[in-house]
XYZ file of C-alpha atoms in Angstrom:
354
model
C -74.333 208.615 70.126
C -74.692 205.410 68.089
C -77.894 203.408 68.080
C -77.735 199.683 67.351
C -80.732 197.793 66.045
C -81.655 194.893 63.767
C -83.689 195.299 60.594
C -85.174 192.320 58.721
C -86.607 192.000 55.224
C -88.104 189.001 53.460
C -88.374 187.954 49.853
C -90.308 185.206 48.108
C -89.541 183.164 45.011
C -91.719 182.955 41.923
C -93.306 179.762 43.251
C -94.785 181.411 46.337
C -98.614 181.433 46.011
C -98.881 185.233 45.956
C -96.018 185.534 43.452
C -97.644 182.882 41.269
C -100.665 185.185 41.102
C -98.523 188.256 40.415
C -96.824 186.393 37.575
C -100.073 185.194 36.014
C -101.509 188.728 36.160
C -98.392 190.065 34.425
C -98.533 187.357 31.740
C -102.062 188.500 30.917
C -100.922 192.133 30.905
C -97.993 191.336 28.578
C -100.269 189.433 26.205
C -102.510 192.505 25.951
C -99.711 195.038 25.489
C -97.871 192.943 22.894
C -100.860 193.214 20.552
C -102.328 196.527 21.698
C -99.955 198.964 23.462
C -102.942 201.139 24.452
C -104.641 198.342 26.375
C -106.220 199.182 29.707
C -105.571 196.259 32.027
C -106.382 195.531 35.664
C -105.996 191.788 36.121
C -106.291 190.096 39.511
C -105.555 186.428 40.165
C -106.552 184.009 42.909
C -104.951 180.571 43.239
C -105.921 177.796 45.636
C -105.396 174.070 45.353
C -105.415 173.341 41.635
C -107.726 176.247 40.803
C -106.884 179.637 39.264
C -109.425 182.448 39.083
C -108.892 185.544 36.912
C -110.964 188.660 37.576
C -110.698 192.290 36.605
C -111.274 194.856 33.909
C -109.631 194.798 30.478
C -110.293 197.043 27.478
C -108.073 195.930 24.598
C -108.040 194.919 20.944
C -105.757 192.000 21.794
C -107.026 188.490 21.091
C -105.568 185.557 23.017
C -106.490 182.537 25.113
C -106.578 183.495 28.802
C -106.320 179.878 29.906
C -103.215 179.284 27.819
C -101.543 182.358 29.341
C -102.279 180.998 32.810
C -100.846 177.572 31.998
C -97.757 179.074 30.351
C -97.051 181.225 33.405
C -97.399 178.282 35.787
C -95.256 176.084 33.535
C -92.506 178.720 33.334
C -92.511 179.007 37.129
C -91.957 175.262 37.370
C -95.136 173.671 38.697
C -94.761 170.623 36.472
C -93.782 168.020 39.066
C -96.058 165.052 39.580
C -95.775 165.330 43.370
C -97.410 168.792 43.418
C -101.211 169.080 43.337
C -100.927 172.506 41.682
C -99.889 171.710 38.100
C -99.668 173.695 34.868
C -101.352 171.003 32.791
C -104.204 170.028 35.101
C -105.297 173.191 36.933
C -108.796 174.547 36.457
C -109.060 178.123 35.178
C -112.041 180.421 35.730
C -112.067 183.812 33.997
C -114.357 186.683 34.994
C -113.387 189.818 33.063
C -115.277 192.947 32.082
C -114.280 196.132 30.267
C -112.927 199.172 32.072
C -115.631 201.349 33.594
C -116.727 204.182 31.271
C -116.459 206.593 34.213
C -112.820 205.700 34.825
C -112.068 205.624 31.094
C -113.145 209.231 30.519
C -110.817 210.353 33.308
C -107.835 208.572 31.774
C -108.530 209.430 28.112
C -106.915 212.570 26.708
C -110.268 213.992 25.646
C -112.862 216.354 27.039
C -115.836 214.820 28.834
C -118.911 216.052 30.652
C -117.923 216.952 34.211
C -114.185 216.501 33.591
C -112.061 219.465 34.609
C -109.662 219.391 31.643
C -109.114 217.491 28.397
C -105.724 216.265 29.608
C -104.979 212.636 30.220
C -105.469 211.851 33.877
C -104.972 208.965 36.243
C -107.577 206.283 36.758
C -107.483 206.669 40.522
C -105.797 208.488 43.360
C -102.758 207.028 45.062
C -99.542 207.489 47.007
C -96.151 206.344 45.692
C -92.761 206.542 47.393
C -89.248 206.190 46.022
C -86.246 205.240 48.140
C -82.503 204.786 47.646
C -79.421 204.303 49.801
C -75.776 203.356 49.266
C -75.729 200.117 51.266
C -75.492 198.051 48.059
C -74.335 198.740 44.470
C -77.954 198.771 43.278
C -78.750 201.487 45.885
C -81.145 199.213 47.746
C -81.255 198.466 51.492
C -79.016 195.530 52.395
C -81.704 193.294 54.011
C -84.044 193.200 50.990
C -81.141 193.125 48.520
C -79.615 190.000 50.071
C -83.032 188.374 50.527
C -83.726 188.861 46.802
C -80.302 187.489 45.822
C -80.856 184.376 47.919
C -84.248 183.843 46.301
C -82.913 184.282 42.773
C -80.064 181.848 43.359
C -82.431 179.353 44.967
C -84.580 179.497 41.837
C -81.525 179.056 39.619
C -80.381 176.008 41.598
C -83.837 174.488 41.186
C -84.315 175.212 37.495
C -80.782 174.177 36.538
C -81.276 170.805 38.220
C -78.263 171.261 40.529
C -80.499 170.507 43.496
C -83.131 168.147 42.041
C -85.282 167.900 45.181
C -86.098 171.625 45.299
C -89.665 172.676 44.470
C -90.901 176.150 43.425
C -92.280 177.624 46.671
C -89.721 179.349 48.909
C -89.122 182.349 51.157
C -85.945 184.040 52.340
C -85.315 186.546 55.109
C -82.182 188.429 56.112
C -81.680 190.346 59.363
C -78.948 193.000 59.404
C -77.509 194.668 62.482
C -77.094 198.429 62.087
C -75.152 201.027 63.986
C -77.158 204.141 63.187
C -77.301 204.170 59.384
C -74.334 201.815 58.943
C -75.021 198.111 58.307
C -72.564 195.933 60.223
C -73.343 192.221 59.871
C -76.000 189.619 59.171
C -77.429 188.350 62.440
C -79.858 185.815 60.959
C -80.481 184.263 57.539
C -83.723 182.332 57.001
C -84.423 180.083 54.013
C -87.641 178.061 53.799
C -87.906 176.029 50.615
C -90.395 173.477 49.416
C -88.764 170.133 48.699
C -89.486 166.591 47.576
C -90.900 164.243 50.204
C -87.938 161.835 50.227
C -85.245 164.337 51.247
C -84.286 164.649 54.914
C -84.031 167.873 56.897
C -80.303 167.340 57.545
C -79.552 167.266 53.829
C -81.772 170.295 53.172
C -79.985 172.319 55.840
C -76.437 171.371 54.894
C -77.044 171.849 51.182
C -78.701 175.252 51.439
C -76.152 176.625 53.892
C -73.179 175.588 51.754
C -74.489 175.908 48.192
C -76.787 178.874 48.714
C -76.131 181.097 51.722
C -72.331 180.950 51.822
C -72.108 181.516 48.075
C -74.560 184.427 47.951
C -73.821 186.281 51.181
C -70.428 188.047 51.192
C -68.117 186.449 53.764
C -67.558 189.755 55.551
C -71.271 189.940 56.416
C -71.251 186.524 58.120
C -69.547 185.598 61.375
C -69.550 182.906 64.066
C -72.652 184.421 65.659
C -74.768 184.464 62.486
C -77.789 182.181 62.865
C -78.984 180.034 59.944
C -82.623 178.945 60.012
C -83.280 176.444 57.219
C -86.833 175.094 56.970
C -87.206 175.657 60.717
C -90.513 173.751 60.911
C -88.587 170.620 59.874
C -90.607 169.824 56.742
C -91.863 171.769 53.704
C -93.354 169.337 51.191
C -96.824 170.841 50.795
C -96.331 174.230 49.187
C -97.589 176.638 46.564
C -101.342 177.192 46.233
C -101.887 173.701 47.635
C -100.642 174.875 51.026
C -101.780 178.518 50.996
C -104.137 180.555 48.857
C -102.417 183.157 46.699
C -103.711 186.560 45.582
C -102.228 189.254 43.344
C -100.740 192.223 45.168
C -99.997 190.741 48.583
C -96.201 191.060 48.375
C -95.911 194.818 47.929
C -93.177 195.185 50.564
C -91.088 192.470 48.883
C -91.630 194.291 45.592
C -90.266 197.584 46.927
C -87.781 198.206 49.744
C -88.448 195.450 52.251
C -90.083 197.778 54.745
C -87.340 200.410 54.578
C -88.677 203.837 53.627
C -92.444 203.991 53.145
C -95.149 202.429 51.005
C -98.381 203.905 49.694
C -100.206 200.555 49.600
C -100.594 200.022 45.844
C -99.445 196.864 44.050
C -97.732 196.615 40.657
C -98.753 193.407 38.912
C -101.423 193.106 36.247
C -101.731 196.860 35.679
C -101.084 198.853 32.520
C -98.997 202.079 32.690
C -102.022 204.344 33.161
C -102.409 202.871 36.649
C -100.737 205.201 39.133
C -99.304 202.382 41.267
C -97.165 201.012 38.474
C -95.691 203.918 36.514
C -95.155 206.693 39.098
C -93.928 204.135 41.621
C -91.034 203.302 39.319
C -90.575 206.962 38.413
C -90.061 207.884 42.051
C -87.381 205.214 42.413
C -85.673 206.574 39.287
C -85.875 210.156 40.526
C -84.317 209.439 43.891
C -81.527 207.432 42.225
C -80.662 210.511 40.157
C -80.206 212.483 43.378
C -77.458 210.112 44.487
C -73.903 211.282 43.913
C -71.097 208.768 44.593
C -68.571 210.167 47.088
C -65.423 211.596 45.473
C -63.156 211.457 48.504
C -62.897 209.406 51.672
C -63.759 212.452 53.747
C -67.019 212.913 51.833
C -67.983 209.231 51.951
C -71.221 209.921 53.844
C -72.140 213.261 52.271
C -74.515 213.639 49.352
C -75.726 216.703 47.538
C -79.338 217.312 46.720
C -80.253 220.091 44.289
C -83.633 221.757 44.741
C -85.251 224.700 43.012
C -84.601 226.865 46.059
C -80.860 226.179 45.850
C -78.392 223.491 46.837
C -78.953 221.750 50.135
C -76.442 219.468 51.798
C -77.732 216.264 53.343
C -75.526 214.776 56.028
C -77.407 211.504 56.466
C -76.268 208.446 54.575
C -79.772 207.733 53.361
C -81.006 210.272 50.884
C -84.682 210.142 51.748
C -87.779 209.449 49.741
C -89.999 210.980 47.111
C -93.749 211.024 47.589
C -95.815 211.062 44.427
C -99.481 212.000 44.820
C -101.875 211.694 41.942
C -105.567 212.016 41.359
C -107.718 212.057 38.271
C -106.632 215.574 37.355
C -103.467 216.343 39.339
C -99.990 215.025 40.057
C -97.523 216.186 42.714
C -94.046 214.990 43.655
C -92.315 215.832 46.933
C -88.916 214.919 48.331
C -88.374 214.174 52.013
C -84.762 214.258 53.255
C -83.953 211.248 55.414
C -82.279 213.339 58.110
C -85.629 214.720 59.266
C -87.595 213.050 62.018
C -91.035 211.677 61.146
C -92.725 214.668 62.785
C -90.460 217.078 60.901
C -91.222 215.238 57.667
C -94.956 215.630 58.237
C -94.535 219.335 58.986
C -92.359 219.635 55.880
C -95.104 218.046 53.748
C -97.792 220.328 55.125
C -95.780 223.533 54.684
C -95.150 223.137 50.935
């Protein structure tokens, strides 16, 4: 028996306050790794008003100007308009950094240490990472988050290219998809909220973004007469970015993964070097589950996928493959696969029995 429901996912553009902070943290990380590939970096960013605060732990031989990295990141995002309080050239920057804790360092280093179980390289912390894939889109991502991301990327392109001169950097998108079981059917609602210049009217914002953004990004077969378009539904979005809301690194972890589809272990990606378990194994799990996907060879096998396990070959009838769980601590790592055709209770029992 079919089960119809609606699933929504949101995305944010690079000008959203939290994404501004993610970007700044990653600019600092890149600056470290470019000069010293063995850098240990955990960089957090706070942005509010025209203030940026950097805090964290960095152990690196890299030498660079933190403030210049912050200003470059903000400038590349596009906060250079005179009508925005938050501005690349005028923001204040406060930097509070220390070196990585010696206790954490000895756990990560590939050397023996007093009290350490082995001399192997370990992780700096414990954590849970999940990978997810499905065949709703060519990139094997769920349709709601995939379309939300595409809308956000095109919105950014329209702004940076100058095609829509009144656009400003801060924006959010959200797409709601109606499903019949595992099959996506149509877009029920598309939401776009974009910061804009003060002299543009809501009517122009709505008409422009529906025609030049939504109808060009969303495939026509996903839209119908019943699809609802919500464009800046509050009626005005002039005050945006860190001027309107404080931003912090790591607060858009669902946007950064699968839009709420599958599961999430809670760890963020930005500002962390590859020894941090959130960043490297999180991507590894996504890569592993993608390798399990086999495109259907015939029409009859369109919704059948094969999963090979050490115990033999198991056939999965569900359209979604499932998810990997990657557990890691300072001296252990474990990966587990959960088929998507199991109920949540069965999945938990499956985890406990292995």
